[in-house]
């Protein structure tokens, strides 16, 4: 039997960063929750989880800012990369995963995530 996941917000995180300047518009595609100061990655995720427009975060290991990605502007691809992006050893980009309370992941993507590469004939 299929089990329905609890309504909680999980995140898929990778060591990549999307380019803010790659055609993304501040206020539409991304916004800063904290632009300077101190915020942990967990605090950043928690803040994103209660923002209906937030579909993911960008957060440096230095804890100096928290950016929200909105509308799926910077999302994980099927191979775990975000595009356009670059390798980022000093932080992570995290996207809300299946079971997210915002409904940020479309149903087809949720099915693909659950099947996780299973090939159906």
Short mmCIF file of N, CA, C and O in Angstrom, two decimals:
data_model
loop_
_atom_site.label_atom_id
_atom_site.label_comp_id
_atom_site.label_asym_id
_atom_site.label_seq_id
_atom_site.Cartn_x
_atom_site.Cartn_y
_atom_site.Cartn_z
N UNK A 1 0.84 -1.19 0.00
CA UNK A 1 0.00 0.00 0.00
C UNK A 1 0.88 1.24 0.00
O UNK A 1 1.95 1.24 0.57
N UNK A 2 0.39 2.27 -0.65
CA UNK A 2 1.13 3.53 -0.68
C UNK A 2 0.91 4.28 0.62
O UNK A 2 -0.19 4.28 1.16
N UNK A 3 1.96 4.92 1.09
CA UNK A 3 1.89 5.70 2.31
C UNK A 3 1.97 7.17 1.93
O UNK A 3 2.87 7.58 1.20
N UNK A 4 1.05 7.97 2.40
CA UNK A 4 1.06 9.40 2.13
C UNK A 4 1.99 10.07 3.13
O UNK A 4 1.84 9.88 4.33
N UNK A 5 3.00 10.83 2.63
CA UNK A 5 3.93 11.48 3.56
C UNK A 5 3.24 12.56 4.38
O UNK A 5 2.26 13.14 3.94
N UNK A 6 3.75 12.79 5.56
CA UNK A 6 3.24 13.86 6.43
C UNK A 6 3.52 15.20 5.76
O UNK A 6 4.46 15.35 4.99
N UNK A 7 2.70 16.19 6.06
CA UNK A 7 2.88 17.52 5.48
C UNK A 7 4.01 18.25 6.20
O UNK A 7 3.80 19.01 7.12
N UNK A 8 5.21 17.97 5.77
CA UNK A 8 6.36 18.65 6.34
C UNK A 8 7.24 19.10 5.19
O UNK A 8 7.11 18.60 4.07
N UNK A 9 8.10 20.05 5.45
CA UNK A 9 8.95 20.58 4.40
C UNK A 9 10.34 19.97 4.51
O UNK A 9 11.03 20.20 5.49
N UNK A 10 10.69 19.19 3.51
CA UNK A 10 12.03 18.65 3.40
C UNK A 10 12.76 19.41 2.30
O UNK A 10 12.14 20.10 1.49
N UNK A 11 14.05 19.27 2.27
CA UNK A 11 14.85 19.99 1.29
C UNK A 11 15.88 19.07 0.66
O UNK A 11 16.45 18.20 1.33
N UNK A 12 16.13 19.26 -0.64
CA UNK A 12 17.23 18.63 -1.34
C UNK A 12 18.29 19.71 -1.51
O UNK A 12 18.01 20.77 -2.07
N UNK A 13 19.50 19.45 -1.01
CA UNK A 13 20.55 20.48 -1.03
C UNK A 13 21.74 20.01 -1.86
O UNK A 13 22.11 18.84 -1.82
N UNK A 14 22.32 20.93 -2.62
CA UNK A 14 23.52 20.65 -3.40
C UNK A 14 24.51 21.80 -3.23
O UNK A 14 24.13 22.91 -2.88
N UNK A 15 25.77 21.51 -3.47
CA UNK A 15 26.83 22.52 -3.39
C UNK A 15 26.95 23.23 -4.73
O UNK A 15 27.96 23.11 -5.44
N UNK A 16 25.90 23.94 -5.11
CA UNK A 16 25.88 24.74 -6.32
C UNK A 16 25.16 26.05 -6.00
O UNK A 16 24.37 26.11 -5.07
N UNK A 17 25.41 27.06 -6.80
CA UNK A 17 24.73 28.34 -6.64
C UNK A 17 24.24 28.81 -8.00
O UNK A 17 24.98 28.77 -8.98
N UNK A 18 22.98 29.22 -8.06
CA UNK A 18 22.45 29.81 -9.29
C UNK A 18 23.01 31.22 -9.43
O UNK A 18 23.36 31.86 -8.44
N UNK A 19 23.11 31.69 -10.65
CA UNK A 19 23.59 33.04 -10.91
C UNK A 19 22.43 34.01 -10.75
O UNK A 19 21.49 33.97 -11.54
N UNK A 20 22.49 34.89 -9.77
CA UNK A 20 21.43 35.89 -9.59
C UNK A 20 21.31 36.75 -10.84
O UNK A 20 20.23 37.18 -11.19
N UNK A 21 22.42 36.98 -11.52
CA UNK A 21 22.44 37.88 -12.67
C UNK A 21 22.05 37.21 -13.99
O UNK A 21 22.08 37.83 -15.04
N UNK A 22 21.66 35.93 -13.95
CA UNK A 22 21.36 35.19 -15.18
C UNK A 22 19.89 35.35 -15.58
O UNK A 22 19.19 34.38 -15.86
N UNK A 23 19.42 36.58 -15.60
CA UNK A 23 18.05 36.84 -16.01
C UNK A 23 17.04 36.73 -14.88
O UNK A 23 15.84 36.82 -15.11
N UNK A 24 17.51 36.52 -13.65
CA UNK A 24 16.61 36.45 -12.50
C UNK A 24 16.34 37.86 -11.98
O UNK A 24 17.23 38.70 -11.94
N UNK A 25 15.11 38.12 -11.56
CA UNK A 25 14.71 39.44 -11.08
C UNK A 25 14.46 39.39 -9.58
O UNK A 25 13.66 38.57 -9.10
N UNK A 26 15.15 40.28 -8.86
CA UNK A 26 14.94 40.35 -7.41
C UNK A 26 13.50 40.79 -7.15
O UNK A 26 12.99 41.70 -7.79
N UNK A 27 12.86 40.12 -6.22
CA UNK A 27 11.48 40.41 -5.89
C UNK A 27 10.49 39.52 -6.64
O UNK A 27 9.35 39.36 -6.23
N UNK A 28 10.93 38.94 -7.75
CA UNK A 28 10.09 38.04 -8.53
C UNK A 28 10.64 36.61 -8.48
O UNK A 28 9.93 35.68 -8.14
N UNK A 29 11.92 36.47 -8.83
CA UNK A 29 12.57 35.15 -8.87
C UNK A 29 13.31 34.83 -7.58
O UNK A 29 13.49 33.66 -7.24
N UNK A 30 13.78 35.85 -6.90
CA UNK A 30 14.48 35.65 -5.63
C UNK A 30 14.32 36.89 -4.77
O UNK A 30 13.97 37.97 -5.25
N UNK A 31 14.56 36.68 -3.47
CA UNK A 31 14.59 37.81 -2.54
C UNK A 31 15.50 37.42 -1.38
O UNK A 31 15.73 36.23 -1.12
N UNK A 32 16.02 38.42 -0.72
CA UNK A 32 16.84 38.16 0.46
C UNK A 32 15.96 38.15 1.70
O UNK A 32 15.24 39.11 1.95
N UNK A 33 16.00 37.07 2.44
CA UNK A 33 15.34 37.02 3.74
C UNK A 33 16.22 37.76 4.74
O UNK A 33 15.73 38.56 5.53
N UNK A 34 17.52 37.48 4.69
CA UNK A 34 18.53 38.21 5.46
C UNK A 34 19.67 38.49 4.49
O UNK A 34 20.25 37.57 3.93
N UNK A 35 19.95 39.78 4.25
CA UNK A 35 21.00 40.12 3.28
C UNK A 35 22.35 40.32 3.94
O UNK A 35 23.38 40.15 3.31
N UNK A 36 22.35 40.67 5.20
CA UNK A 36 23.61 40.78 5.94
C UNK A 36 23.30 40.51 7.41
O UNK A 36 22.20 40.80 7.88
N UNK A 37 24.23 39.91 8.07
CA UNK A 37 24.01 39.53 9.46
C UNK A 37 24.38 38.08 9.67
O UNK A 37 25.29 37.57 9.01
N UNK A 38 23.67 37.41 10.53
CA UNK A 38 23.94 36.01 10.82
C UNK A 38 22.64 35.22 10.83
O UNK A 38 21.68 35.61 11.50
N UNK A 39 22.61 34.12 10.07
CA UNK A 39 21.47 33.22 10.04
C UNK A 39 21.98 31.83 9.68
O UNK A 39 22.81 31.68 8.79
N UNK A 40 21.52 30.84 10.42
CA UNK A 40 21.96 29.48 10.13
C UNK A 40 21.17 28.93 8.94
O UNK A 40 20.11 29.46 8.57
N UNK A 41 21.68 27.86 8.35
CA UNK A 41 20.98 27.22 7.23
C UNK A 41 19.61 26.72 7.69
O UNK A 41 18.62 26.87 6.97
N UNK A 42 19.53 26.15 8.88
CA UNK A 42 18.25 25.65 9.37
C UNK A 42 17.26 26.80 9.57
O UNK A 42 16.08 26.67 9.24
N UNK A 43 17.72 27.92 10.11
CA UNK A 43 16.84 29.08 10.27
C UNK A 43 16.34 29.58 8.91
O UNK A 43 15.19 29.97 8.76
N UNK A 44 17.22 29.55 7.92
CA UNK A 44 16.87 29.97 6.57
C UNK A 44 15.80 29.03 5.99
O UNK A 44 14.80 29.47 5.43
N UNK A 45 16.01 27.71 6.15
CA UNK A 45 15.02 26.73 5.68
C UNK A 45 13.68 26.92 6.39
O UNK A 45 12.62 26.88 5.76
N UNK A 46 13.73 27.12 7.70
CA UNK A 46 12.50 27.29 8.48
C UNK A 46 11.72 28.52 8.00
O UNK A 46 10.50 28.47 7.88
N UNK A 47 12.44 29.60 7.71
CA UNK A 47 11.79 30.82 7.22
C UNK A 47 11.18 30.59 5.83
O UNK A 47 10.07 31.04 5.55
N UNK A 48 11.89 29.86 4.97
CA UNK A 48 11.37 29.53 3.64
C UNK A 48 10.12 28.66 3.75
O UNK A 48 9.16 28.83 3.00
N UNK A 49 10.13 27.74 4.70
CA UNK A 49 9.01 26.81 4.86
C UNK A 49 7.69 27.51 5.15
O UNK A 49 6.63 26.99 4.81
N UNK A 50 7.73 28.68 5.78
CA UNK A 50 6.50 29.39 6.11
C UNK A 50 6.17 30.50 5.10
O UNK A 50 5.18 31.20 5.25
N UNK A 51 6.99 30.63 4.07
CA UNK A 51 6.74 31.60 3.00
C UNK A 51 6.20 30.84 1.79
O UNK A 51 6.92 30.07 1.16
N UNK A 52 4.93 31.05 1.47
CA UNK A 52 4.27 30.30 0.40
C UNK A 52 4.94 30.47 -0.96
O UNK A 52 4.87 29.57 -1.80
N UNK A 53 5.63 31.59 -1.19
CA UNK A 53 6.27 31.83 -2.49
C UNK A 53 7.67 31.23 -2.58
O UNK A 53 8.22 31.09 -3.66
N UNK A 54 8.25 30.87 -1.45
CA UNK A 54 9.62 30.36 -1.42
C UNK A 54 9.65 28.90 -1.85
O UNK A 54 8.97 28.06 -1.27
N UNK A 55 10.44 28.59 -2.88
CA UNK A 55 10.58 27.21 -3.35
C UNK A 55 11.96 26.64 -3.05
O UNK A 55 12.22 25.47 -3.31
N UNK A 56 12.85 27.46 -2.50
CA UNK A 56 14.19 27.00 -2.14
C UNK A 56 15.01 28.13 -1.57
O UNK A 56 14.59 29.28 -1.56
N UNK A 57 16.20 27.77 -1.08
CA UNK A 57 17.08 28.77 -0.47
C UNK A 57 18.48 28.69 -1.05
O UNK A 57 18.88 27.66 -1.60
N UNK A 58 19.21 29.77 -0.89
CA UNK A 58 20.65 29.78 -1.13
C UNK A 58 21.27 30.30 0.16
O UNK A 58 20.82 31.32 0.69
N UNK A 59 22.26 29.57 0.67
CA UNK A 59 22.82 29.92 1.97
C UNK A 59 24.31 29.57 2.01
O UNK A 59 24.68 28.44 1.72
N UNK A 60 25.17 30.53 2.39
CA UNK A 60 26.60 30.26 2.48
C UNK A 60 26.98 29.61 3.81
O UNK A 60 26.29 29.80 4.82
N UNK A 61 28.06 28.86 3.80
CA UNK A 61 28.56 28.23 5.04
C UNK A 61 28.94 29.27 6.09
O UNK A 61 28.96 28.97 7.28
N UNK A 62 29.21 30.50 5.66
CA UNK A 62 29.59 31.57 6.59
C UNK A 62 28.39 32.13 7.36
O UNK A 62 28.56 32.97 8.24
N UNK A 63 27.17 31.68 7.02
CA UNK A 63 25.93 32.11 7.68
C UNK A 63 25.66 33.61 7.57
O UNK A 63 25.01 34.20 8.43
N UNK A 64 26.14 34.25 6.49
CA UNK A 64 26.03 35.71 6.38
C UNK A 64 24.81 36.21 5.62
O UNK A 64 24.53 37.40 5.63
N UNK A 65 24.10 35.32 4.91
CA UNK A 65 22.86 35.74 4.27
C UNK A 65 21.97 34.53 4.01
O UNK A 65 22.41 33.38 4.08
N UNK A 66 20.71 34.83 3.69
CA UNK A 66 19.73 33.81 3.34
C UNK A 66 18.90 34.36 2.20
O UNK A 66 18.22 35.37 2.36
N UNK A 67 19.01 33.74 1.04
CA UNK A 67 18.22 34.16 -0.12
C UNK A 67 17.14 33.11 -0.40
O UNK A 67 17.40 31.91 -0.30
N UNK A 68 15.95 33.59 -0.70
CA UNK A 68 14.84 32.71 -1.08
C UNK A 68 14.74 32.69 -2.60
O UNK A 68 14.71 33.74 -3.24
N UNK A 69 14.64 31.50 -3.19
CA UNK A 69 14.30 31.36 -4.60
C UNK A 69 12.79 31.17 -4.66
O UNK A 69 12.22 30.46 -3.85
N UNK A 70 12.16 31.83 -5.61
CA UNK A 70 10.71 31.81 -5.69
C UNK A 70 10.24 31.28 -7.05
O UNK A 70 10.94 31.44 -8.05
N UNK A 71 9.12 30.62 -7.05
CA UNK A 71 8.53 30.13 -8.29
C UNK A 71 9.38 29.09 -9.00
O UNK A 71 9.25 28.91 -10.21
N UNK A 72 10.25 28.41 -8.27
CA UNK A 72 11.10 27.39 -8.88
C UNK A 72 12.19 27.95 -9.77
O UNK A 72 12.76 27.24 -10.59
N UNK A 73 12.51 29.24 -9.61
CA UNK A 73 13.50 29.89 -10.47
C UNK A 73 14.86 29.19 -10.43
O UNK A 73 15.54 29.09 -11.44
N UNK A 74 15.26 28.71 -9.28
CA UNK A 74 16.52 27.97 -9.16
C UNK A 74 16.18 26.64 -8.52
O UNK A 74 16.08 26.52 -7.31
N UNK A 75 15.95 25.63 -9.34
CA UNK A 75 15.55 24.33 -8.82
C UNK A 75 16.54 23.25 -9.17
O UNK A 75 17.38 23.40 -10.04
N UNK A 76 16.45 22.15 -8.47
CA UNK A 76 17.30 21.01 -8.75
C UNK A 76 16.82 20.31 -10.00
O UNK A 76 15.64 20.09 -10.17
N UNK A 77 17.76 19.92 -10.84
CA UNK A 77 17.42 19.14 -12.03
C UNK A 77 17.39 17.66 -11.72
O UNK A 77 17.69 17.24 -10.61
N UNK A 78 17.07 16.86 -12.71
CA UNK A 78 16.96 15.42 -12.50
C UNK A 78 18.31 14.80 -12.14
O UNK A 78 18.37 13.75 -11.54
N UNK A 79 19.40 15.48 -12.51
CA UNK A 79 20.72 14.96 -12.18
C UNK A 79 21.32 15.62 -10.95
O UNK A 79 22.48 15.44 -10.65
N UNK A 80 20.51 16.39 -10.22
CA UNK A 80 20.97 17.01 -8.98
C UNK A 80 21.65 18.34 -9.15
O UNK A 80 22.19 18.89 -8.21
N UNK A 81 21.67 18.89 -10.37
CA UNK A 81 22.30 20.18 -10.61
C UNK A 81 21.22 21.24 -10.84
O UNK A 81 20.12 20.94 -11.26
N UNK A 82 21.56 22.47 -10.56
CA UNK A 82 20.68 23.59 -10.85
C UNK A 82 21.29 24.37 -12.01
O UNK A 82 22.50 24.43 -12.15
N UNK A 83 20.46 24.94 -12.86
CA UNK A 83 20.99 25.60 -14.03
C UNK A 83 20.25 26.92 -14.23
O UNK A 83 19.03 26.95 -14.05
N UNK A 84 20.90 27.98 -14.63
CA UNK A 84 22.35 28.15 -14.74
C UNK A 84 22.98 28.30 -13.35
O UNK A 84 22.47 29.03 -12.52
N UNK A 85 24.04 27.58 -13.13
CA UNK A 85 24.65 27.56 -11.81
C UNK A 85 26.13 27.24 -11.91
O UNK A 85 26.63 26.93 -12.98
N UNK A 86 26.79 27.36 -10.77
CA UNK A 86 28.18 26.96 -10.71
C UNK A 86 28.44 26.18 -9.42
O UNK A 86 27.67 26.26 -8.48
N UNK A 87 29.51 25.40 -9.42
CA UNK A 87 29.91 24.65 -8.24
C UNK A 87 30.19 25.65 -7.13
O UNK A 87 30.81 26.68 -7.35
N UNK A 88 29.72 25.36 -5.93
CA UNK A 88 29.88 26.29 -4.81
C UNK A 88 30.32 25.50 -3.59
O UNK A 88 29.51 24.86 -2.94
N UNK A 89 31.60 25.55 -3.29
CA UNK A 89 32.14 24.83 -2.15
C UNK A 89 31.85 25.51 -0.82
O UNK A 89 32.03 24.91 0.23
N UNK A 90 31.43 26.78 -0.87
CA UNK A 90 31.26 27.57 0.35
C UNK A 90 29.81 27.75 0.77
O UNK A 90 29.50 28.64 1.55
N UNK A 91 28.90 26.93 0.23
CA UNK A 91 27.51 27.05 0.61
C UNK A 91 26.66 26.04 -0.13
O UNK A 91 27.18 25.15 -0.81
N UNK A 92 25.35 26.19 0.01
CA UNK A 92 24.43 25.25 -0.62
C UNK A 92 23.18 25.95 -1.13
O UNK A 92 22.75 26.97 -0.57
N UNK A 93 22.62 25.37 -2.18
CA UNK A 93 21.30 25.74 -2.65
C UNK A 93 20.39 24.56 -2.31
O UNK A 93 20.72 23.41 -2.61
N UNK A 94 19.28 24.84 -1.66
CA UNK A 94 18.36 23.79 -1.22
C UNK A 94 16.98 24.07 -1.81
O UNK A 94 16.50 25.19 -1.75
N UNK A 95 16.36 23.03 -2.36
CA UNK A 95 15.04 23.15 -2.95
C UNK A 95 14.05 22.33 -2.14
O UNK A 95 14.38 21.22 -1.72
N UNK A 96 12.87 22.88 -1.92
CA UNK A 96 11.84 22.13 -1.21
C UNK A 96 11.60 20.82 -1.95
O UNK A 96 11.50 20.79 -3.17
N UNK A 97 11.49 19.74 -1.19
CA UNK A 97 11.30 18.43 -1.80
C UNK A 97 9.87 17.94 -1.61
O UNK A 97 9.04 18.64 -1.05
N UNK A 98 9.60 16.73 -2.04
CA UNK A 98 8.26 16.15 -1.95
C UNK A 98 7.74 16.24 -0.53
O UNK A 98 8.47 16.05 0.42
N UNK A 99 6.46 16.54 -0.42
CA UNK A 99 5.84 16.68 0.89
C UNK A 99 5.89 18.10 1.41
O UNK A 99 5.42 18.37 2.50
N UNK A 100 6.47 19.01 0.62
CA UNK A 100 6.55 20.40 1.05
C UNK A 100 5.15 20.98 1.21
O UNK A 100 4.27 20.74 0.39
N UNK A 101 4.97 21.76 2.25
CA UNK A 101 3.64 22.28 2.56
C UNK A 101 3.16 23.29 1.53
O UNK A 101 1.98 23.50 1.38
N UNK A 102 4.07 23.91 0.78
CA UNK A 102 3.65 24.94 -0.17
C UNK A 102 3.08 24.35 -1.45
O UNK A 102 2.53 25.07 -2.26
N UNK A 103 3.25 23.04 -1.67
CA UNK A 103 2.82 22.45 -2.93
C UNK A 103 3.73 22.88 -4.06
O UNK A 103 3.33 22.90 -5.21
N UNK A 104 4.97 23.23 -3.74
CA UNK A 104 5.89 23.77 -4.73
C UNK A 104 6.27 22.76 -5.80
O UNK A 104 6.61 23.14 -6.90
N UNK A 105 6.20 21.47 -5.51
CA UNK A 105 6.60 20.47 -6.48
C UNK A 105 5.36 19.95 -7.20
O UNK A 105 4.44 19.45 -6.56
N UNK A 106 5.31 20.07 -8.52
CA UNK A 106 4.16 19.58 -9.26
C UNK A 106 3.98 18.07 -9.08
O UNK A 106 4.92 17.35 -8.80
N UNK A 107 2.75 17.60 -9.27
CA UNK A 107 2.44 16.19 -9.06
C UNK A 107 3.32 15.27 -9.89
O UNK A 107 3.81 14.25 -9.41
N UNK A 108 3.56 15.62 -11.16
CA UNK A 108 4.39 14.78 -12.03
C UNK A 108 5.81 14.68 -11.48
O UNK A 108 6.43 13.61 -11.50
N UNK A 109 6.34 15.79 -10.96
CA UNK A 109 7.68 15.77 -10.38
C UNK A 109 7.70 14.93 -9.11
O UNK A 109 8.68 14.24 -8.84
N UNK A 110 6.63 14.99 -8.33
CA UNK A 110 6.55 14.18 -7.12
C UNK A 110 6.57 12.70 -7.48
O UNK A 110 7.29 11.91 -6.86
N UNK A 111 5.80 12.31 -8.50
CA UNK A 111 5.79 10.91 -8.94
C UNK A 111 7.17 10.51 -9.41
O UNK A 111 7.68 9.44 -9.05
N UNK A 112 7.83 11.35 -10.20
CA UNK A 112 9.17 11.04 -10.68
C UNK A 112 10.14 10.91 -9.52
O UNK A 112 11.00 10.03 -9.50
N UNK A 113 10.01 11.79 -8.51
CA UNK A 113 10.87 11.73 -7.34
C UNK A 113 10.66 10.43 -6.58
O UNK A 113 11.59 9.76 -6.17
N UNK A 114 9.40 10.02 -6.40
CA UNK A 114 9.09 8.80 -5.66
C UNK A 114 9.59 7.58 -6.41
O UNK A 114 10.17 6.66 -5.83
N UNK A 115 9.40 7.57 -7.73
CA UNK A 115 9.86 6.42 -8.52
C UNK A 115 11.37 6.36 -8.59
O UNK A 115 11.93 5.29 -8.78
N UNK A 116 12.02 7.50 -8.43
CA UNK A 116 13.48 7.56 -8.33
C UNK A 116 14.24 6.78 -9.38
O UNK A 116 15.16 6.05 -9.07
N UNK A 117 13.89 6.94 -10.62
CA UNK A 117 14.67 6.32 -11.67
C UNK A 117 14.18 4.93 -12.06
O UNK A 117 14.82 4.25 -12.85
N UNK A 118 13.07 4.49 -11.49
CA UNK A 118 12.52 3.18 -11.89
C UNK A 118 12.06 3.29 -13.33
O UNK A 118 11.50 4.29 -13.74
N UNK A 119 12.33 2.30 -14.11
CA UNK A 119 11.91 2.29 -15.50
C UNK A 119 10.65 1.45 -15.63
O UNK A 119 10.63 0.28 -15.29
N UNK A 120 9.60 2.08 -16.09
CA UNK A 120 8.32 1.38 -16.24
C UNK A 120 8.11 1.02 -17.71
O UNK A 120 8.31 1.84 -18.58
N UNK A 121 7.73 -0.21 -17.97
CA UNK A 121 7.53 -0.65 -19.35
C UNK A 121 6.13 -0.33 -19.82
O UNK A 121 5.21 -0.23 -19.08
#
